[in-house]
Amino acid sequence: MRFNHLDLNLLVALDVLLEEQNITRAAERLHMTQSATSGVLGRLRTYFEDELLVQVGRKMQPTPYALELMAPVREVLLTIQSSITAKPVFDPATSKRHFRLMTSDYLISVLFAQVIERIHQEAPHITFEMIGPSDNSGELLMRGEVDLMIVPDRYTLEGHPSQLLFEEEHVCVVWNGNTQVGDHLTLEKYMEMGHVSVGFGRTRHMSIEEWFITQYGFNRRLEVITNDFNTLPQLVVGTQRIATMHQRLARLYAAHLPLRILPPPVKIPVMREVMLWHRSVDGDPMHRWLRDRITAFVHSVEQMQAA
């Protein structure tokens, strides 16, 4: 198929070439030989009247024009995928759809383990891939490489739909043999204790550190930094340390580990967890069905807790 003398099949190749910026890797993904892939790049250069990718040392780098093309090319391909090739009629019971969800281990523990179990009862052939958050999470969603992100609302992306799932409080967790803390926790005691915290990505972004610095002008005394939320309660057992973590996850672990849950010494802002998805799949029936199932589960849990 051609549009304005451009073979639209070449857009797929252009998208891969701009992402990989490497002929060999692009050829592997396109299931083509390197020479054929080089030929495709030559045709694209002729059409766009731009080098698109230039050799700099041992690497290829996109030209300024190629960088401008990256987003619209991916947008066109996602629109074709969701609007033209997607089936208008769907049947969850027979669907073999594969969903890639980006979310934290905390949300897998308190939400998605149960959601996936329920979905399996209605749609036994649907499969899931759970991807942890990273420094380029938003970019992966915008490129259509993840189907759904569940993140705090500060990570929403302009121009893409989102929906509030629930609000979460923070609590403090200590070992039930901790001798430094009674039933109440003062800010002074909290700040002098050793803390266990979570750091994400190459920048080791800390979960609530920025808020503490802004609010009080100092850091907590971090003695252990882990890379997931589920290890927080495990790392305080048998120690005099303290962890500040999500209330739902703390309650889950307190039922199985020798832990005490305490209110924090200061009011930590409520965290709002949202679902976020690419606008191109907003009307996708199967995607909408998945979002509805997740929302329905959250509402059912909240109703049980309120009863």
mmCIF file of C-alpha atoms in Angstrom:
data_model
loop_
_atom_site.group_PDB
_atom_site.id
_atom_site.type_symbol
_atom_site.label_atom_id
_atom_site.label_comp_id
_atom_site.label_asym_id
_atom_site.label_seq_id
_atom_site.Cartn_x
_atom_site.Cartn_y
_atom_site.Cartn_z
ATOM 1 C CA MET A 1 0.000 0.000 0.000
ATOM 2 C CA ARG A 2 1.302 3.426 -0.936
ATOM 3 C CA PHE A 3 0.467 6.900 0.290
ATOM 4 C CA ASN A 4 1.979 9.915 -1.435
ATOM 5 C CA HIS A 5 4.382 7.493 -3.155
ATOM 6 C CA LEU A 6 5.515 6.025 0.198
ATOM 7 C CA ASP A 7 5.206 2.291 0.690
ATOM 8 C CA LEU A 8 3.483 2.143 4.074
ATOM 9 C CA ASN A 9 5.216 -1.160 4.796
ATOM 10 C CA LEU A 10 8.403 0.881 5.069
ATOM 11 C CA LEU A 11 7.003 2.678 8.094
ATOM 12 C CA VAL A 12 7.352 -0.516 10.109
ATOM 13 C CA ALA A 13 10.997 -0.743 9.075
ATOM 14 C CA LEU A 14 11.535 2.951 9.825
ATOM 15 C CA ASP A 15 10.057 2.546 13.295
ATOM 16 C CA VAL A 16 12.388 -0.373 14.074
ATOM 17 C CA LEU A 17 15.440 1.347 12.587
ATOM 18 C CA LEU A 18 14.860 4.501 14.618
ATOM 19 C CA GLU A 19 14.376 2.497 17.786
ATOM 20 C CA GLU A 20 17.363 0.167 17.360
ATOM 21 C CA GLN A 21 19.712 2.624 15.610
ATOM 22 C CA ASN A 22 21.601 -0.448 14.479
ATOM 23 C CA ILE A 23 21.314 -2.261 11.130
ATOM 24 C CA THR A 24 22.100 -5.714 12.558
ATOM 25 C CA ARG A 25 19.545 -5.579 15.376
ATOM 26 C CA ALA A 26 16.918 -4.000 13.123
ATOM 27 C CA ALA A 27 17.448 -6.749 10.542
ATOM 28 C CA GLU A 28 16.904 -9.413 13.199
ATOM 29 C CA ARG A 29 13.632 -7.847 14.332
ATOM 30 C CA LEU A 30 12.433 -7.358 10.759
ATOM 31 C CA HIS A 31 13.451 -10.915 9.780
ATOM 32 C CA MET A 32 15.513 -9.516 6.916
ATOM 33 C CA THR A 33 19.139 -9.743 5.883
ATOM 34 C CA GLN A 34 21.461 -6.872 6.767
ATOM 35 C CA SER A 35 21.879 -5.970 3.108
ATOM 36 C CA ALA A 36 18.114 -5.875 2.596
ATOM 37 C CA THR A 37 17.704 -3.717 5.691
ATOM 38 C CA SER A 38 20.393 -1.354 4.423
ATOM 39 C CA GLY A 39 18.479 -1.190 1.142
ATOM 40 C CA VAL A 40 15.281 -0.266 2.994
ATOM 41 C CA LEU A 41 17.150 2.491 4.827
ATOM 42 C CA GLY A 42 18.363 3.761 1.477
ATOM 43 C CA ARG A 43 14.796 3.938 0.130
ATOM 44 C CA LEU A 44 13.674 5.785 3.259
ATOM 45 C CA ARG A 45 16.524 8.256 2.907
ATOM 46 C CA THR A 46 15.522 8.919 -0.686
ATOM 47 C CA TYR A 47 11.875 9.465 0.182
ATOM 48 C CA PHE A 48 12.476 11.751 3.165
ATOM 49 C CA GLU A 49 15.492 13.461 1.572
ATOM 50 C CA ASP A 50 17.386 13.040 4.827
ATOM 51 C CA GLU A 51 20.088 10.661 6.050
ATOM 52 C CA LEU A 52 17.842 9.638 8.994
ATOM 53 C CA LEU A 53 20.660 7.610 10.597
ATOM 54 C CA VAL A 54 24.307 8.607 10.373
ATOM 55 C CA GLN A 55 27.404 6.725 11.432
ATOM 56 C CA VAL A 56 29.201 8.338 14.382
ATOM 57 C CA GLY A 57 32.162 6.206 15.387
ATOM 58 C CA ARG A 58 30.844 2.688 15.857
ATOM 59 C CA LYS A 59 27.272 3.814 16.453
ATOM 60 C CA MET A 60 24.468 5.176 14.318
ATOM 61 C CA GLN A 61 22.668 8.272 15.514
ATOM 62 C CA PRO A 62 19.348 9.717 14.309
ATOM 63 C CA THR A 63 19.380 13.063 12.560
ATOM 64 C CA PRO A 64 17.291 15.915 13.981
ATOM 65 C CA TYR A 65 14.625 15.200 11.341
ATOM 66 C CA ALA A 66 14.588 11.500 12.298
ATOM 67 C CA LEU A 67 14.002 12.449 15.928
ATOM 68 C CA GLU A 68 10.983 14.482 14.799
ATOM 69 C CA LEU A 69 9.664 11.478 12.873
ATOM 70 C CA MET A 70 9.892 8.952 15.726
ATOM 71 C CA ALA A 71 6.710 9.894 17.590
ATOM 72 C CA PRO A 72 4.373 10.398 14.591
ATOM 73 C CA VAL A 73 5.560 7.191 12.902
ATOM 74 C CA ARG A 74 4.867 5.142 16.029
ATOM 75 C CA GLU A 75 1.516 6.919 16.453
ATOM 76 C CA VAL A 76 0.467 5.966 12.918
ATOM 77 C CA LEU A 77 1.406 2.316 13.477
ATOM 78 C CA LEU A 78 -0.438 2.161 16.803
ATOM 79 C CA THR A 79 -3.531 3.694 15.224
ATOM 80 C CA ILE A 80 -3.452 1.127 12.427
ATOM 81 C CA GLN A 81 -3.035 -1.679 14.935
ATOM 82 C CA SER A 82 -5.861 -0.587 17.245
ATOM 83 C CA SER A 83 -8.330 0.878 14.742
ATOM 84 C CA ILE A 84 -7.915 -1.174 11.593
ATOM 85 C CA THR A 85 -6.511 -4.579 12.505
ATOM 86 C CA ALA A 86 -8.325 -4.970 15.861
ATOM 87 C CA LYS A 87 -11.402 -7.167 15.753
ATOM 88 C CA PRO A 88 -14.620 -5.232 16.505
ATOM 89 C CA VAL A 89 -16.211 -8.267 18.207
ATOM 90 C CA PHE A 90 -14.462 -9.937 21.103
ATOM 91 C CA ASP A 91 -15.085 -12.930 23.323
ATOM 92 C CA PRO A 92 -13.085 -13.001 26.570
ATOM 93 C CA ALA A 93 -13.746 -16.723 26.991
ATOM 94 C CA THR A 94 -11.821 -17.566 23.804
ATOM 95 C CA SER A 95 -9.442 -14.596 23.545
ATOM 96 C CA LYS A 96 -5.709 -15.347 23.512
ATOM 97 C CA ARG A 97 -4.714 -11.723 24.040
ATOM 98 C CA HIS A 98 -1.368 -11.038 25.728
ATOM 99 C CA PHE A 99 -1.249 -7.969 27.978
ATOM 100 C CA ARG A 100 1.925 -6.260 29.156
ATOM 101 C CA LEU A 101 1.286 -4.401 32.411
ATOM 102 C CA MET A 102 3.754 -2.025 34.021
ATOM 103 C CA THR A 103 3.357 -1.828 37.769
ATOM 104 C CA SER A 104 5.259 -2.190 41.023
ATOM 105 C CA ASP A 105 5.640 -5.378 43.039
ATOM 106 C CA TYR A 106 3.488 -3.702 45.711
ATOM 107 C CA LEU A 107 0.530 -3.560 43.348
ATOM 108 C CA ILE A 108 1.100 -7.111 42.150
ATOM 109 C CA SER A 109 0.852 -8.270 45.780
ATOM 110 C CA VAL A 110 -2.189 -6.250 46.864
ATOM 111 C CA LEU A 111 -4.090 -6.114 43.565
ATOM 112 C CA PHE A 112 -2.990 -8.011 40.485
ATOM 113 C CA ALA A 113 -2.426 -11.436 42.009
ATOM 114 C CA GLN A 114 -6.145 -11.491 42.800
ATOM 115 C CA VAL A 115 -7.239 -9.689 39.629
ATOM 116 C CA ILE A 116 -5.424 -12.166 37.375
ATOM 117 C CA GLU A 117 -6.944 -15.066 39.312
ATOM 118 C CA ARG A 118 -10.453 -13.705 38.722
ATOM 119 C CA ILE A 119 -9.798 -12.893 35.077
ATOM 120 C CA HIS A 120 -8.609 -16.459 34.493
ATOM 121 C CA GLN A 121 -12.068 -17.673 35.484
ATOM 122 C CA GLU A 122 -13.681 -15.653 32.679
ATOM 123 C CA ALA A 123 -10.839 -15.585 30.160
ATOM 124 C CA PRO A 124 -8.597 -18.648 30.712
ATOM 125 C CA HIS A 125 -6.477 -18.077 27.595
ATOM 126 C CA ILE A 126 -5.451 -14.476 28.279
ATOM 127 C CA THR A 127 -1.807 -14.145 29.304
ATOM 128 C CA PHE A 128 0.026 -11.414 31.196
ATOM 129 C CA GLU A 129 3.534 -10.044 31.422
ATOM 130 C CA MET A 130 4.304 -7.911 34.466
ATOM 131 C CA ILE A 131 6.977 -5.258 33.951
ATOM 132 C CA GLY A 132 8.503 -3.237 36.783
ATOM 133 C CA PRO A 133 8.764 0.564 36.637
ATOM 134 C CA SER A 134 11.919 2.074 35.185
ATOM 135 C CA ASP A 135 13.429 5.401 34.198
ATOM 136 C CA ASN A 136 11.759 5.171 30.758
ATOM 137 C CA SER A 137 8.321 3.933 31.850
ATOM 138 C CA GLY A 138 6.446 6.763 30.159
ATOM 139 C CA GLU A 139 8.364 6.283 26.934
ATOM 140 C CA LEU A 140 7.432 2.584 26.829
ATOM 141 C CA LEU A 141 3.740 3.446 27.152
ATOM 142 C CA MET A 142 3.922 6.143 24.473
ATOM 143 C CA ARG A 143 5.622 3.660 22.138
ATOM 144 C CA GLY A 144 2.865 1.122 22.745
ATOM 145 C CA GLU A 145 5.269 -1.372 24.316
ATOM 146 C CA VAL A 146 3.108 -1.717 27.426
ATOM 147 C CA ASP A 147 -0.680 -1.962 27.416
ATOM 148 C CA LEU A 148 -1.365 -0.491 30.826
ATOM 149 C CA MET A 149 0.526 1.349 33.553
ATOM 150 C CA ILE A 150 -0.637 1.517 37.156
ATOM 151 C CA VAL A 151 1.318 4.283 38.864
ATOM 152 C CA PRO A 152 0.958 7.195 41.299
ATOM 153 C CA ASP A 153 -0.914 10.060 39.664
ATOM 154 C CA ARG A 154 2.192 12.243 39.411
ATOM 155 C CA TYR A 155 3.338 9.981 36.560
ATOM 156 C CA THR A 156 0.316 10.531 34.293
ATOM 157 C CA LEU A 157 1.102 11.605 30.728
ATOM 158 C CA GLU A 158 -0.599 14.516 29.032
ATOM 159 C CA GLY A 159 -2.749 13.450 26.116
ATOM 160 C CA HIS A 160 -3.267 9.860 27.307
ATOM 161 C CA PRO A 161 -6.317 8.614 29.258
ATOM 162 C CA SER A 162 -6.081 7.750 32.940
ATOM 163 C CA GLN A 163 -8.445 6.635 35.684
ATOM 164 C CA LEU A 164 -8.164 6.791 39.460
ATOM 165 C CA LEU A 165 -8.115 3.300 40.987
ATOM 166 C CA PHE A 166 -7.754 3.954 44.710
ATOM 167 C CA GLU A 167 -6.065 6.078 47.342
ATOM 168 C CA GLU A 168 -3.377 4.698 49.634
ATOM 169 C CA GLU A 169 -2.061 5.762 53.035
ATOM 170 C CA HIS A 170 1.468 5.233 54.365
ATOM 171 C CA VAL A 171 2.217 3.562 57.689
ATOM 172 C CA CYS A 172 5.350 2.697 59.647
ATOM 173 C CA VAL A 173 6.385 -0.899 60.263
ATOM 174 C CA VAL A 174 8.760 -2.239 62.934
ATOM 175 C CA TRP A 175 9.653 -5.690 64.242
ATOM 176 C CA ASN A 176 7.444 -6.598 67.207
ATOM 177 C CA GLY A 177 10.619 -7.056 69.243
ATOM 178 C CA ASN A 178 11.821 -3.523 68.541
ATOM 179 C CA THR A 179 12.740 -1.911 71.887
ATOM 180 C CA GLN A 180 13.157 1.636 70.571
ATOM 181 C CA VAL A 181 9.512 2.289 69.810
ATOM 182 C CA GLY A 182 6.376 2.069 71.925
ATOM 183 C CA ASP A 183 2.800 2.505 70.761
ATOM 184 C CA HIS A 184 3.456 6.048 69.573
ATOM 185 C CA LEU A 185 6.199 7.438 67.362
ATOM 186 C CA THR A 186 7.539 10.978 67.618
ATOM 187 C CA LEU A 187 9.185 12.744 64.701
ATOM 188 C CA GLU A 188 12.441 12.989 66.664
ATOM 189 C CA LYS A 189 12.519 9.243 67.306
ATOM 190 C CA TYR A 190 11.533 8.538 63.690
ATOM 191 C CA MET A 191 14.406 10.635 62.344
ATOM 192 C CA GLU A 192 17.051 9.148 64.652
ATOM 193 C CA MET A 193 16.135 5.533 63.792
ATOM 194 C CA GLY A 194 17.719 3.548 60.986
ATOM 195 C CA HIS A 195 15.415 3.215 57.979
ATOM 196 C CA VAL A 196 14.814 0.682 55.251
ATOM 197 C CA SER A 197 13.690 2.275 51.978
ATOM 198 C CA VAL A 198 13.179 1.527 48.293
ATOM 199 C CA GLY A 199 15.181 2.979 45.396
ATOM 200 C CA PHE A 200 14.203 2.597 41.741
ATOM 201 C CA GLY A 201 16.051 2.892 38.448
ATOM 202 C CA ARG A 202 19.541 4.071 37.642
ATOM 203 C CA THR A 203 18.940 7.271 39.604
ATOM 204 C CA ARG A 204 17.859 5.270 42.686
ATOM 205 C CA HIS A 205 14.747 7.419 42.999
ATOM 206 C CA MET A 206 13.540 7.109 46.594
ATOM 207 C CA SER A 207 9.853 6.613 47.280
ATOM 208 C CA ILE A 208 9.106 9.437 49.788
ATOM 209 C CA GLU A 209 12.512 11.036 50.267
ATOM 210 C CA GLU A 210 11.762 14.061 48.100
ATOM 211 C CA TRP A 211 8.680 14.873 50.150
ATOM 212 C CA PHE A 212 10.611 14.701 53.436
ATOM 213 C CA ILE A 213 13.308 17.009 52.092
ATOM 214 C CA THR A 214 10.748 19.531 50.836
ATOM 215 C CA GLN A 215 8.657 19.407 54.010
ATOM 216 C CA TYR A 216 11.326 19.198 56.714
ATOM 217 C CA GLY A 217 14.626 19.961 55.031
ATOM 218 C CA PHE A 218 16.422 16.747 55.954
ATOM 219 C CA ASN A 219 16.818 13.124 54.880
ATOM 220 C CA ARG A 220 15.965 10.037 56.836
ATOM 221 C CA ARG A 221 18.924 7.947 58.018
ATOM 222 C CA LEU A 222 18.887 5.175 55.435
ATOM 223 C CA GLU A 223 20.640 2.006 56.558
ATOM 224 C CA VAL A 224 19.244 -0.397 53.956
ATOM 225 C CA ILE A 225 18.071 0.388 50.417
ATOM 226 C CA THR A 226 16.249 -2.344 48.539
ATOM 227 C CA ASN A 227 14.791 -2.382 45.032
ATOM 228 C CA ASP A 228 11.256 -3.591 45.713
ATOM 229 C CA PHE A 229 8.477 -2.938 48.222
ATOM 230 C CA ASN A 230 7.923 -6.550 49.281
ATOM 231 C CA THR A 231 11.318 -6.794 50.966
ATOM 232 C CA LEU A 232 10.720 -3.742 53.178
ATOM 233 C CA PRO A 233 8.871 -5.589 55.981
ATOM 234 C CA GLN A 234 11.217 -8.571 55.767
ATOM 235 C CA LEU A 235 14.261 -6.365 56.283
ATOM 236 C CA VAL A 236 13.020 -4.886 59.577
ATOM 237 C CA VAL A 237 12.342 -8.264 61.234
ATOM 238 C CA GLY A 238 14.906 -8.947 63.941
ATOM 239 C CA THR A 239 16.282 -5.381 63.826
ATOM 240 C CA GLN A 240 15.718 -1.986 65.440
ATOM 241 C CA ARG A 241 15.059 -0.420 62.012
ATOM 242 C CA ILE A 242 11.838 1.075 60.687
ATOM 243 C CA ALA A 243 10.192 1.100 57.258
ATOM 244 C CA THR A 244 7.572 3.479 55.906
ATOM 245 C CA MET A 245 5.358 1.684 53.410
ATOM 246 C CA HIS A 246 1.927 1.306 51.851
ATOM 247 C CA GLN A 247 -0.818 0.450 54.319
ATOM 248 C CA ARG A 248 -2.318 -2.358 52.220
ATOM 249 C CA LEU A 249 1.023 -4.118 51.847
ATOM 250 C CA ALA A 250 1.881 -3.630 55.532
ATOM 251 C CA ARG A 251 -1.381 -5.274 56.592
ATOM 252 C CA LEU A 252 -0.739 -8.161 54.213
ATOM 253 C CA TYR A 253 2.677 -8.870 55.748
ATOM 254 C CA ALA A 254 1.613 -8.228 59.345
ATOM 255 C CA ALA A 255 -0.660 -11.266 59.042
ATOM 256 C CA HIS A 256 2.388 -13.479 58.398
ATOM 257 C CA LEU A 257 5.434 -11.786 60.003
ATOM 258 C CA PRO A 258 6.145 -10.575 63.574
ATOM 259 C CA LEU A 259 5.484 -6.913 62.814
ATOM 260 C CA ARG A 260 3.861 -3.912 64.418
ATOM 261 C CA ILE A 261 2.126 -1.235 62.341
ATOM 262 C CA LEU A 262 2.291 2.336 63.626
ATOM 263 C CA PRO A 263 0.923 5.597 62.282
ATOM 264 C CA PRO A 264 3.680 7.861 60.941
ATOM 265 C CA PRO A 265 4.696 10.759 63.180
ATOM 266 C CA VAL A 266 3.608 13.254 60.527
ATOM 267 C CA LYS A 267 0.822 13.214 57.969
ATOM 268 C CA ILE A 268 2.232 11.872 54.708
ATOM 269 C CA PRO A 269 0.186 12.901 51.648
ATOM 270 C CA VAL A 270 -2.262 10.304 50.357
ATOM 271 C CA MET A 271 -0.981 8.480 47.294
ATOM 272 C CA ARG A 272 -3.424 8.211 44.381
ATOM 273 C CA GLU A 273 -2.916 5.143 42.192
ATOM 274 C CA VAL A 274 -4.132 5.508 38.607
ATOM 275 C CA MET A 275 -4.427 3.357 35.511
ATOM 276 C CA LEU A 276 -2.854 4.906 32.435
ATOM 277 C CA TRP A 277 -3.026 3.732 28.826
ATOM 278 C CA HIS A 278 -2.179 4.913 25.334
ATOM 279 C CA ARG A 279 -4.972 6.878 23.684
ATOM 280 C CA SER A 280 -4.866 4.591 20.639
ATOM 281 C CA VAL A 281 -6.321 1.677 22.662
ATOM 282 C CA ASP A 282 -8.969 3.706 24.466
ATOM 283 C CA GLY A 283 -11.728 2.146 22.352
ATOM 284 C CA ASP A 284 -10.217 -1.346 22.081
ATOM 285 C CA PRO A 285 -12.989 -3.680 23.389
ATOM 286 C CA MET A 286 -10.634 -6.172 25.021
ATOM 287 C CA HIS A 287 -8.525 -3.457 26.595
ATOM 288 C CA ARG A 288 -11.655 -1.751 27.926
ATOM 289 C CA TRP A 289 -12.866 -5.092 29.307
ATOM 290 C CA LEU A 290 -9.580 -5.527 31.206
ATOM 291 C CA ARG A 291 -9.785 -2.018 32.666
ATOM 292 C CA ASP A 292 -13.371 -2.653 33.764
ATOM 293 C CA ARG A 293 -12.391 -5.893 35.495
ATOM 294 C CA ILE A 294 -9.568 -4.203 37.395
ATOM 295 C CA THR A 295 -11.851 -1.357 38.473
ATOM 296 C CA ALA A 296 -14.623 -3.746 39.511
ATOM 297 C CA PHE A 297 -12.225 -5.731 41.703
ATOM 298 C CA VAL A 298 -10.977 -2.603 43.475
ATOM 299 C CA HIS A 299 -14.547 -1.465 44.138
ATOM 300 C CA SER A 300 -15.549 -4.889 45.489
ATOM 301 C CA VAL A 301 -12.623 -4.888 47.934
ATOM 302 C CA GLU A 302 -13.454 -1.362 49.126
ATOM 303 C CA GLN A 303 -17.104 -2.334 49.676
ATOM 304 C CA MET A 304 -16.057 -5.370 51.745
ATOM 305 C CA GLN A 305 -13.768 -3.219 53.888
ATOM 306 C CA ALA A 306 -16.503 -0.632 54.428
ATOM 307 C CA ALA A 307 -19.084 -3.249 55.451
#
